[in-house]
XYZ file of C-alpha atoms in Angstrom:
666
model
C 56.907 77.467 140.383
C 53.508 78.346 138.898
C 52.416 74.716 138.908
C 52.629 74.405 142.723
C 49.879 76.901 143.600
C 47.611 75.348 140.978
C 48.144 71.904 142.484
C 47.504 73.241 145.987
C 44.329 74.972 144.860
C 43.151 71.734 143.254
C 43.755 69.792 146.458
C 41.908 72.406 148.501
C 38.951 72.305 146.120
C 38.869 68.521 146.324
C 38.925 68.696 150.136
C 36.110 71.235 150.133
C 34.020 68.988 147.898
C 34.625 66.070 150.236
C 33.543 68.149 153.215
C 30.427 69.312 151.368
C 29.510 65.775 150.346
C 30.052 64.451 153.868
C 27.990 67.255 155.339
C 25.311 66.590 152.711
C 25.124 62.950 153.738
C 24.910 63.909 157.391
C 22.089 66.429 157.100
C 19.033 65.438 159.074
C 16.484 65.514 156.257
C 18.430 62.859 154.350
C 18.397 60.425 157.263
C 15.481 57.953 156.941
C 15.876 57.002 160.605
C 14.689 60.435 161.721
C 11.029 61.295 162.311
C 9.184 62.662 159.286
C 8.279 65.851 161.145
C 11.933 66.508 161.999
C 13.069 65.843 158.434
C 10.413 68.212 157.104
C 11.415 70.961 159.539
C 15.106 70.553 158.732
C 14.607 70.697 154.972
C 12.104 73.544 155.126
C 14.597 75.592 157.134
C 17.204 75.248 154.386
C 14.942 76.301 151.507
C 14.877 79.660 149.749
C 11.570 81.256 148.739
C 12.212 80.233 145.131
C 12.719 76.604 146.154
C 9.555 76.635 148.251
C 7.398 78.044 145.476
C 8.904 75.551 143.044
C 7.631 72.726 145.232
C 4.116 74.139 144.916
C 4.172 73.808 141.111
C 2.880 70.857 139.101
C 3.537 70.961 135.351
C 2.485 68.712 132.474
C 5.097 66.331 131.102
C 4.852 68.061 127.708
C 6.654 71.144 129.077
C 9.006 69.360 131.485
C 12.737 69.113 130.822
C 15.724 68.231 132.979
C 16.795 71.876 133.040
C 13.344 73.158 133.992
C 13.083 70.613 136.786
C 16.489 71.700 138.127
C 16.296 75.452 137.619
C 12.718 75.972 138.853
C 12.832 73.348 141.642
C 9.598 71.849 140.259
C 7.753 69.811 142.873
C 5.560 67.680 140.633
C 4.909 66.581 137.045
C 1.753 64.990 135.643
C 0.394 63.282 132.594
C -2.895 64.789 131.550
C -5.487 62.481 129.969
C -3.778 60.642 127.100
C -0.385 62.271 127.689
C 2.114 59.431 127.155
C 5.793 59.089 126.178
C 4.800 57.615 122.807
C 1.950 55.598 121.251
C 1.561 52.145 122.816
C 4.325 52.982 125.294
C 5.596 50.084 127.402
C 6.106 50.167 131.151
C 9.824 50.578 130.505
C 9.172 53.584 128.239
C 7.240 55.240 131.053
C 9.899 54.472 133.675
C 12.670 55.858 131.485
C 10.793 59.094 130.810
C 9.880 59.719 134.434
C 13.385 58.926 135.692
C 14.772 61.487 133.277
C 12.586 64.209 134.792
C 13.483 62.982 138.265
C 17.190 63.311 137.548
C 16.615 66.994 136.869
C 14.979 67.419 140.283
C 17.737 65.469 142.045
C 20.554 67.688 140.734
C 18.924 70.824 142.119
C 20.649 72.415 145.120
C 18.791 70.426 147.779
C 17.977 67.387 145.646
C 14.264 67.326 146.485
C 12.599 64.621 144.375
C 9.536 65.469 142.329
C 6.323 63.437 142.573
C 4.766 62.256 139.285
C 0.976 62.030 139.100
C -1.583 60.561 136.704
C -5.338 59.947 136.474
C -5.504 56.192 137.136
C -9.235 56.317 137.781
C -10.379 52.841 136.666
C -7.142 50.969 136.546
C -4.062 52.490 134.916
C -6.339 53.737 132.173
C -3.932 55.994 130.250
C -1.522 53.168 129.536
C -1.617 50.706 126.658
C -2.146 47.090 127.743
C -3.126 48.016 131.317
C -6.079 46.361 133.042
C -9.135 48.590 132.710
C -11.569 48.040 135.574
C -15.235 49.109 135.585
C -15.769 52.796 136.192
C -16.808 53.808 139.704
C -20.557 53.750 139.065
C -20.262 50.038 138.306
C -18.159 49.424 141.399
C -20.827 51.195 143.433
C -23.313 48.644 142.109
C -21.256 45.813 143.628
C -21.651 47.174 147.186
C -18.359 45.348 147.845
C -15.696 47.365 149.729
C -13.306 44.421 149.790
C -13.473 44.183 146.006
C -12.599 47.845 145.498
C -9.784 47.517 148.024
C -8.316 44.694 145.933
C -8.808 46.784 142.789
C -6.958 49.637 144.477
C -4.027 47.338 145.255
C -3.913 46.002 141.691
C -4.101 49.513 140.259
C -1.303 50.684 142.557
C 1.048 47.948 141.326
C 0.276 48.716 137.672
C 0.834 52.435 138.265
C 4.124 51.661 140.006
C 5.060 49.414 137.068
C 5.338 52.575 134.968
C 7.384 54.434 137.579
C 4.521 56.583 138.876
C 3.951 56.981 142.646
C 0.798 59.157 142.673
C -2.724 58.813 141.253
C -5.506 61.395 141.131
C -8.037 58.894 142.489
C -10.530 58.090 143.877
C -13.326 60.406 142.843
C -15.687 60.396 145.824
C -18.334 62.668 144.365
C -21.980 61.919 145.157
C -23.806 62.121 141.827
C -27.210 63.673 142.418
C -28.100 64.220 138.751
C -27.256 61.780 135.925
C -27.157 64.614 133.419
C -23.706 65.381 134.852
C -20.918 64.287 132.506
C -18.881 62.856 135.360
C -21.617 60.749 136.950
C -19.808 57.517 136.042
C -16.847 58.699 138.132
C -19.122 58.614 141.193
C -19.907 55.452 143.153
C -23.536 56.498 143.455
C -26.172 58.956 144.599
C -26.084 57.866 148.242
C -23.245 59.084 150.440
C -23.208 55.823 152.400
C -22.365 53.839 149.271
C -19.603 56.321 148.445
C -18.249 56.182 152.003
C -17.987 52.395 151.860
C -16.129 52.544 148.571
C -13.379 54.737 150.063
C -11.780 51.429 151.038
C -10.126 51.682 147.630
C -7.720 54.094 149.355
C -6.540 51.243 151.594
C -5.745 49.266 148.462
C -3.969 52.130 146.710
C -1.928 53.318 149.694
C -1.913 50.346 152.077
C -3.556 50.081 155.471
C -2.168 52.338 158.212
C -1.182 50.515 161.403
C -3.689 50.606 164.250
C -1.711 53.234 166.164
C -1.358 55.562 163.164
C -2.557 59.120 163.693
C -5.706 59.775 161.691
C -5.494 62.629 159.201
C -1.791 62.077 158.518
C -0.995 60.805 155.000
C 0.090 57.195 154.699
C 1.746 55.227 151.872
C 2.853 51.739 152.818
C 5.535 50.494 150.453
C 7.065 50.441 146.980
C 3.999 48.711 145.527
C 1.664 51.444 146.810
C 0.887 54.949 145.568
C -0.278 58.226 147.068
C -4.021 58.631 146.506
C -6.124 61.750 145.953
C -9.722 62.205 147.134
C -11.595 64.440 144.682
C -13.256 66.807 143.876
C -13.674 68.761 147.088
C -16.548 69.400 147.577
C -20.078 69.182 146.109
C -19.052 68.543 142.485
C -21.850 65.981 142.081
C -24.599 68.357 143.184
C -24.458 71.152 140.607
C -27.622 72.665 139.153
C -28.985 70.512 136.296
C -25.821 68.423 136.526
C -23.798 71.011 134.627
C -20.100 70.265 135.018
C -18.007 72.812 136.951
C -21.182 74.716 137.797
C -22.842 75.842 141.016
C -24.036 73.575 143.837
C -26.903 75.391 145.522
C -27.581 73.899 148.930
C -27.422 74.784 152.596
C -24.505 73.879 154.836
C -26.371 70.992 156.431
C -26.983 69.304 153.062
C -23.407 69.927 151.930
C -22.042 68.334 155.095
C -24.528 65.460 155.225
C -24.466 64.451 151.529
C -21.197 65.557 149.935
C -18.766 65.734 152.864
C -18.965 62.366 154.693
C -16.764 60.462 152.233
C -13.973 63.016 152.753
C -14.023 62.379 156.482
C -13.718 58.652 155.733
C -10.896 59.190 153.240
C -8.937 61.318 155.699
C -9.487 58.778 158.458
C -8.003 56.137 156.147
C -4.860 58.199 155.535
C -5.464 59.682 152.079
C -2.391 61.679 151.056
C -3.917 64.463 148.966
C -7.241 66.139 148.227
C -8.099 67.812 144.910
C -10.366 70.846 144.893
C -13.412 71.004 142.615
C -13.905 73.390 139.713
C -17.462 73.902 140.932
C -18.856 76.555 143.235
C -20.893 76.334 146.389
C -23.702 78.910 146.489
C -21.803 81.056 143.996
C -18.351 80.910 145.592
C -15.639 79.088 143.650
C -14.290 76.142 145.608
C -10.752 77.006 144.507
C -11.112 80.240 146.485
C -13.162 78.973 149.439
C -11.045 79.586 152.538
C -13.740 78.432 154.979
C -14.109 75.012 153.401
C -10.446 74.362 152.494
C -8.491 75.862 155.372
C -11.318 76.028 157.881
C -13.114 72.719 157.435
C -10.756 70.400 155.535
C -7.513 71.352 157.269
C -9.109 72.532 160.502
C -12.195 70.542 161.418
C -11.213 67.345 159.587
C -7.545 67.758 160.580
C -6.217 66.822 157.135
C -2.398 66.872 157.146
C -1.689 65.959 153.521
C -1.562 68.498 150.713
C -4.407 70.126 148.800
C -3.978 70.270 145.029
C -5.850 72.314 142.444
C -7.513 70.792 139.413
C -6.101 71.299 135.899
C -5.869 75.097 135.415
C -8.287 75.392 138.310
C -6.715 78.650 139.489
C -7.283 80.198 136.057
C -10.978 79.354 136.314
C -11.521 81.326 139.504
C -12.054 84.372 137.315
C -14.564 84.677 134.474
C -13.505 84.462 131.732
C -10.682 82.161 132.845
C -7.262 83.767 133.344
C -8.725 87.268 133.037
C -7.338 88.352 136.424
C -4.634 85.810 137.084
C -2.699 87.498 139.873
C -5.871 87.945 141.903
C -6.789 84.306 141.235
C -3.369 83.117 142.426
C -3.784 85.126 145.604
C -7.306 83.816 146.217
C -6.307 80.177 145.676
C -3.201 80.216 147.869
C -4.911 82.178 150.633
C -7.820 79.720 150.506
C -5.418 76.898 151.323
C -4.394 75.276 148.033
C -0.869 73.897 148.453
C 0.082 72.560 145.012
C -1.125 74.134 141.787
C -1.690 72.150 138.598
C -0.598 74.948 136.295
C 0.103 72.911 133.925
C 1.773 74.834 131.059
C 2.449 78.508 131.812
C 4.199 77.838 135.101
C 6.573 80.808 134.954
C 3.649 83.222 135.213
C 2.413 81.450 138.331
C 5.906 81.399 139.874
C 6.465 85.091 139.152
C 3.065 86.166 140.447
C 3.270 84.155 143.655
C 6.844 85.289 144.296
C 5.785 88.905 143.890
C 2.783 88.461 146.187
C 5.014 87.041 148.921
C 7.823 89.575 148.537
C 5.295 92.391 148.670
C 3.838 90.855 151.847
C 0.420 90.284 150.305
C 0.671 86.563 151.072
C 2.602 85.710 154.245
C 5.576 83.353 154.120
C 3.823 81.275 156.781
C 1.169 80.301 154.207
C 3.916 79.194 151.802
C 5.613 77.253 154.595
C 2.349 75.479 155.432
C 1.941 74.415 151.796
C 5.509 73.167 151.405
C 5.459 71.424 154.785
C 2.448 69.406 153.634
C 4.029 68.543 150.282
C 7.274 67.432 151.900
C 5.356 65.414 154.499
C 3.788 63.336 151.718
C 7.098 62.913 149.899
C 8.928 61.770 153.028
C 6.065 59.503 154.106
C 6.018 57.633 150.799
C 9.799 57.087 150.820
C 10.432 59.266 147.789
C 13.712 60.606 149.183
C 15.074 57.086 149.689
C 13.780 55.694 146.375
C 13.371 58.586 143.941
C 14.146 56.581 140.792
C 11.886 53.830 139.493
C 13.020 50.521 138.064
C 11.495 47.757 135.962
C 10.732 45.405 138.855
C 6.935 45.656 138.488
C 6.806 45.838 134.681
C 5.315 42.345 134.348
C 2.367 43.407 136.529
C 0.968 45.702 133.837
C -2.147 44.014 132.483
C -1.316 40.769 134.278
C -3.712 37.851 134.093
C -4.331 38.033 137.837
C -5.461 41.646 137.480
C -7.621 40.827 134.465
C -9.255 38.022 136.437
C -9.985 40.539 139.201
C -11.476 42.954 136.672
C -13.624 40.142 135.292
C -14.893 39.462 138.818
C -15.668 43.161 139.212
C -17.596 43.227 135.935
C -19.895 40.333 136.817
C -20.499 41.711 140.323
C -21.326 45.165 138.918
C -24.045 43.952 136.553
C -27.565 44.878 137.643
C -30.389 42.674 136.393
C -33.434 44.918 136.025
C -35.825 42.561 134.257
C -35.798 38.802 133.679
C -38.924 37.545 131.953
C -41.331 36.470 134.660
C -41.198 34.246 137.720
C -42.399 31.177 135.869
C -40.349 31.784 132.730
C -37.123 33.735 133.343
C -34.888 34.317 130.328
C -31.580 34.246 132.193
C -29.362 32.354 132.464
C -29.138 31.778 128.725
C -28.671 28.286 127.317
C -25.247 27.810 125.737
C -26.261 25.072 123.329
C -28.767 26.265 120.759
C -28.701 26.306 116.980
C -28.149 30.016 116.343
C -27.983 33.258 118.337
C -27.742 36.883 117.286
C -25.372 39.365 118.874
C -26.151 42.900 117.827
C -25.931 46.561 118.808
C -23.529 49.476 118.746
C -21.672 48.285 121.859
C -21.418 44.548 121.214
C -18.014 44.625 119.541
C -16.436 47.928 120.567
C -13.814 47.896 123.306
C -13.602 51.693 123.398
C -17.337 52.068 123.998
C -17.128 49.330 126.619
C -14.401 51.186 128.551
C -15.825 54.712 128.316
C -14.029 58.003 128.867
C -10.670 58.311 130.604
C -9.341 55.334 128.634
C -6.085 55.697 126.658
C -7.158 59.267 125.865
C -9.083 61.780 127.936
C -12.320 61.312 125.971
C -11.854 57.591 125.355
C -11.698 55.850 121.980
C -13.786 54.053 119.368
C -13.015 50.528 118.198
C -10.836 47.630 119.281
C -7.278 48.675 118.403
C -6.191 51.127 121.099
C -5.627 48.623 123.885
C -6.030 44.927 124.693
C -9.224 43.372 126.022
C -12.299 41.251 125.297
C -15.510 42.674 123.866
C -18.969 41.402 124.763
C -19.126 39.665 121.376
C -15.812 37.951 121.986
C -16.955 36.886 125.431
C -20.197 35.395 124.079
C -18.337 33.437 121.417
C -16.057 31.968 124.081
C -18.924 31.107 126.410
C -21.325 29.204 124.152
C -21.095 25.608 123.060
C -18.888 24.971 120.048
C -21.913 23.783 118.076
C -23.808 27.050 118.644
C -23.617 29.452 115.718
C -23.044 33.058 116.803
C -24.068 35.637 114.209
C -22.945 39.247 114.671
C -24.770 42.018 112.874
C -24.407 45.449 114.449
C -27.575 46.857 112.886
C -29.751 44.136 111.352
C -32.662 45.007 109.099
C -36.135 43.501 109.351
C -35.585 40.979 106.576
C -32.398 39.697 108.191
C -34.174 39.232 111.509
C -37.118 37.383 109.954
C -35.083 35.154 107.639
C -32.937 33.728 110.416
C -34.344 31.428 113.016
C -32.517 32.882 116.028
C -33.048 31.183 119.383
C -32.459 34.534 121.100
C -30.644 37.838 120.654
C -28.120 39.642 122.851
C -28.299 43.380 122.200
C -25.589 45.713 123.538
C -26.423 49.421 123.274
C -25.599 52.581 125.217
C -23.590 55.788 125.123
C -20.435 56.801 123.255
C -17.353 57.580 125.383
C -17.026 61.021 126.939
C -15.348 62.804 129.823
C -16.230 65.824 131.949
C -18.166 68.649 130.233
C -18.365 66.750 126.929
C -20.610 64.279 128.748
C -23.169 66.773 130.076
C -26.449 65.627 128.543
C -30.063 66.738 128.961
C -31.559 63.981 126.798
C -29.874 60.812 128.116
C -30.943 58.638 125.212
C -29.142 55.679 123.666
C -26.835 56.602 120.811
C -28.309 55.921 117.374
C -29.207 53.502 115.972
C -29.583 51.876 119.401
C -33.304 52.584 119.873
C -34.153 51.240 116.422
C -32.055 48.113 116.981
C -33.811 47.381 120.274
C -37.281 48.011 118.839
C -36.908 45.966 115.663
C -34.952 43.076 117.176
C -37.097 42.595 120.281
C -40.257 42.591 118.172
C -38.905 39.622 116.225
C -36.554 37.709 118.503
C -36.564 36.929 122.198
C -33.980 39.431 123.469
C -31.762 40.415 126.366
C -30.610 44.045 126.273
C -27.292 44.970 127.855
C -27.015 48.728 128.478
C -23.395 49.933 128.358
C -23.434 53.421 129.849
C -22.077 55.599 132.596
C -25.547 56.354 133.961
C -29.217 55.473 133.514
C -30.640 56.180 130.062
C -34.193 56.538 128.762
C -35.513 52.947 128.651
C -39.220 53.184 129.544
C -40.431 53.201 125.903
C -38.674 49.870 125.238
C -38.834 47.945 128.487
C -42.129 46.138 127.777
C -40.738 44.572 124.589
C -37.481 43.514 126.255
C -37.412 40.050 127.777
C -34.363 40.687 130.003
C -32.609 43.969 130.803
C -29.107 44.330 132.245
C -27.268 47.509 133.310
C -23.597 46.830 132.581
C -22.307 50.383 133.208
C -18.818 50.852 131.696
C -17.242 47.460 132.343
C -13.746 48.015 130.967
C -11.544 45.557 129.129
C -12.812 42.295 130.569
C -16.060 41.633 128.725
C -16.048 37.987 129.833
C -17.586 39.185 133.102
C -20.772 40.034 131.181
C -20.949 36.548 129.673
C -20.248 34.970 133.074
C -23.576 36.262 134.346
C -25.594 35.956 131.139
C -24.811 32.258 130.833
C -24.986 31.421 134.528
C -21.368 30.800 135.505
C -22.114 33.321 138.237
C -25.375 34.778 139.439
C -26.454 38.405 139.174
C -25.994 40.304 142.439
C -25.524 44.028 141.618
C -27.815 46.748 142.984
C -28.533 50.110 141.387
C -26.172 52.767 142.843
C -28.322 55.492 141.267
C -32.023 55.919 140.555
C -33.170 54.852 137.087
C -35.623 57.548 136.019
C -38.640 57.205 133.724
C -37.974 60.422 131.816
C -35.554 63.341 132.113
C -38.325 65.748 133.115
C -38.185 64.078 136.546
C -34.555 65.087 137.127
C -33.019 65.631 139.528
C -34.649 62.781 141.423
C -32.997 60.846 144.217
C -34.161 58.222 146.653
C -36.234 59.864 149.372
C -37.433 62.798 147.272
C -41.123 63.649 147.548
C -41.613 63.253 143.780
C -39.804 59.898 143.667
C -41.380 57.782 140.908
C -38.586 55.873 139.177
C -38.623 53.228 136.492
C -36.254 51.271 138.748
C -35.589 52.477 142.284
C -32.192 52.983 143.880
C -31.058 49.607 145.211
C -33.029 47.575 142.661
C -31.343 44.431 141.353
C -32.766 40.983 140.689
C -30.627 38.122 141.882
C -29.986 34.810 140.185
C -27.965 31.790 141.186
C -25.161 30.293 139.174
C -25.924 27.123 137.269
C -23.618 25.174 139.571
C -25.407 26.523 142.656
C -28.801 25.711 141.194
C -27.852 22.124 140.390
C -26.143 21.648 143.751
C -29.164 23.048 145.601
C -31.571 20.792 143.735
C -29.502 17.715 144.528
C -29.004 18.641 148.176
C -32.777 18.682 148.579
C -33.020 15.049 147.515
C -33.350 12.221 149.970
C -30.112 11.074 151.567
C -28.143 9.046 149.070
C -30.624 9.757 146.274
C -29.447 10.800 142.817
C -31.039 13.492 140.642
C -33.311 12.250 137.911
C -31.895 11.316 134.529
C -34.005 14.069 132.977
C -32.445 16.705 135.276
C -28.946 15.616 134.311
C -29.744 15.445 130.600
C -31.204 18.960 130.695
C -28.046 20.181 132.402
C -25.911 18.443 129.786
C -27.906 19.851 126.873
C -28.167 23.485 127.943
C -24.942 23.810 129.923
C -22.369 21.435 128.376
C -19.561 23.248 130.195
C -20.681 21.355 133.313
C -20.489 17.897 131.775
C -18.141 16.630 134.482
C -20.523 17.830 137.197
C -23.442 16.137 135.445
C -21.600 12.828 135.262
C -20.740 13.059 138.971
C -24.356 13.732 139.853
C -25.552 10.752 137.864
C -22.980 8.200 138.992
């Protein structure tokens, strides 16, 4: 008799579960055929305060677990700079880790997927074997919006290859002082250059259809990612270029110099905006209601979500975290929707919950934040495809992407000096007896890539990821009979005892990121100056400056035969050799002013005291060897052939073009 009731109870429970599952499948927010706005409203109406606040939290992967994701309804997880599943992690390792966190979010009461974010700021730079593109300052030198759009698309696929749907890029700061440690993250000192480069958003996210409502976030497919315009606003204009410091300027200058790129980014459908650590006229941006809620969300009609920077809420107070509850209140009231905590998230959750329950912060402000977060998640298809797979894993560091990076490198190079009109040094002959490659940056992939590569502050050497150094590129470019000698720091006797035809010197800065890069001196790292001085006194030299900004070069420029600004080119050093040896011509233009000395700073184009070593927009142009030969032959009489001497010269100096030379002759 006792078994019957138990059986009946079991059947009833099973029926209830079936009803619950059916109802769950039928709920509006789970139906992809419904409008995003309706899905958002339906889901928001079902959420408790705890679930809403959970969506506003972004934690670092180091503190994330399945249980934390489920129990705290966490809305987002991130990898800070260098935060990876394991050393030299594969795309599959990344996918597996992120899916595990996602499973925790999906088993929460409402099954709201989390969004995983990472700083993919010059390619998927945290990941081993990814394609590392030139940093933004180099891309600004290209003046090529189509190029950065293609780079955005390639980066998006590589980010998706690791299971990540969200990148904290692009940085659309306008760098007004090269002493700033983040100047290389800026496309340049002129807002028009930066505005043009916001086309990278169209590559990262996809292009919105013509009838798409401007200001609404857009992500156009599984091979695209949500982008983040940062750091709002004025981060590139701080006093003396001090990171996270104070930008002192009037409203007109703020809106005319630092704001225009945000209007462009929003017009192009950017999904999120990150707030700057810096202040504007003494007021912390993380607490600036007028600029976040008033201007960004109001005037510019931005409908995506606003995210804080790493522990940005803590830094509202001085010293940081000294009055945390007040900082939480100030940030949320100002209009920040998602908070990058990233570790002590329970304190944030408890404080914000208390502020709402005690009616200090209205529930309507919480609803606005969550509505924006859900809008992005629905728009990007996260509810339909919350779990990643391995379908894009072969795209990580693909040859097609490396070829694109190589193109970007050669287009970013700025030729500042090239002998004289009658005797230019570049392009270099490939076939000579012996050449010297020297300098601190000639054979160092880490120095070549700069900060935000594999780790937050970058790395030193050639082992941390895959790529081609400048030395390796030169060796591949020259004729097989040309002897290439590498000596990082040659002494005077070595230079005199070898009969070098010419020297290629690569010097610059060590890697750095953010405050660690703030620098009042802006000199080459030692022994760079000594290498340039001693080598160029003895051997005809071309100096390649590998740096995130202009450096002091005036004392050396007279002794240098040719001078090239290579910025931070990334993993594909062949792009440098492409231009040096004439496969492609130089075309880059300075995106920032190259000063004479640091006492002039800050100095930007148009300033009354403007007296640069090389002005903004400077860049000598050369033609490729192929173009030069073709142009010389096209000028001949109809049916005429170039002279035997012309062809023999081409064969001797540029043997790579032997087939072209034969065609020209016969």
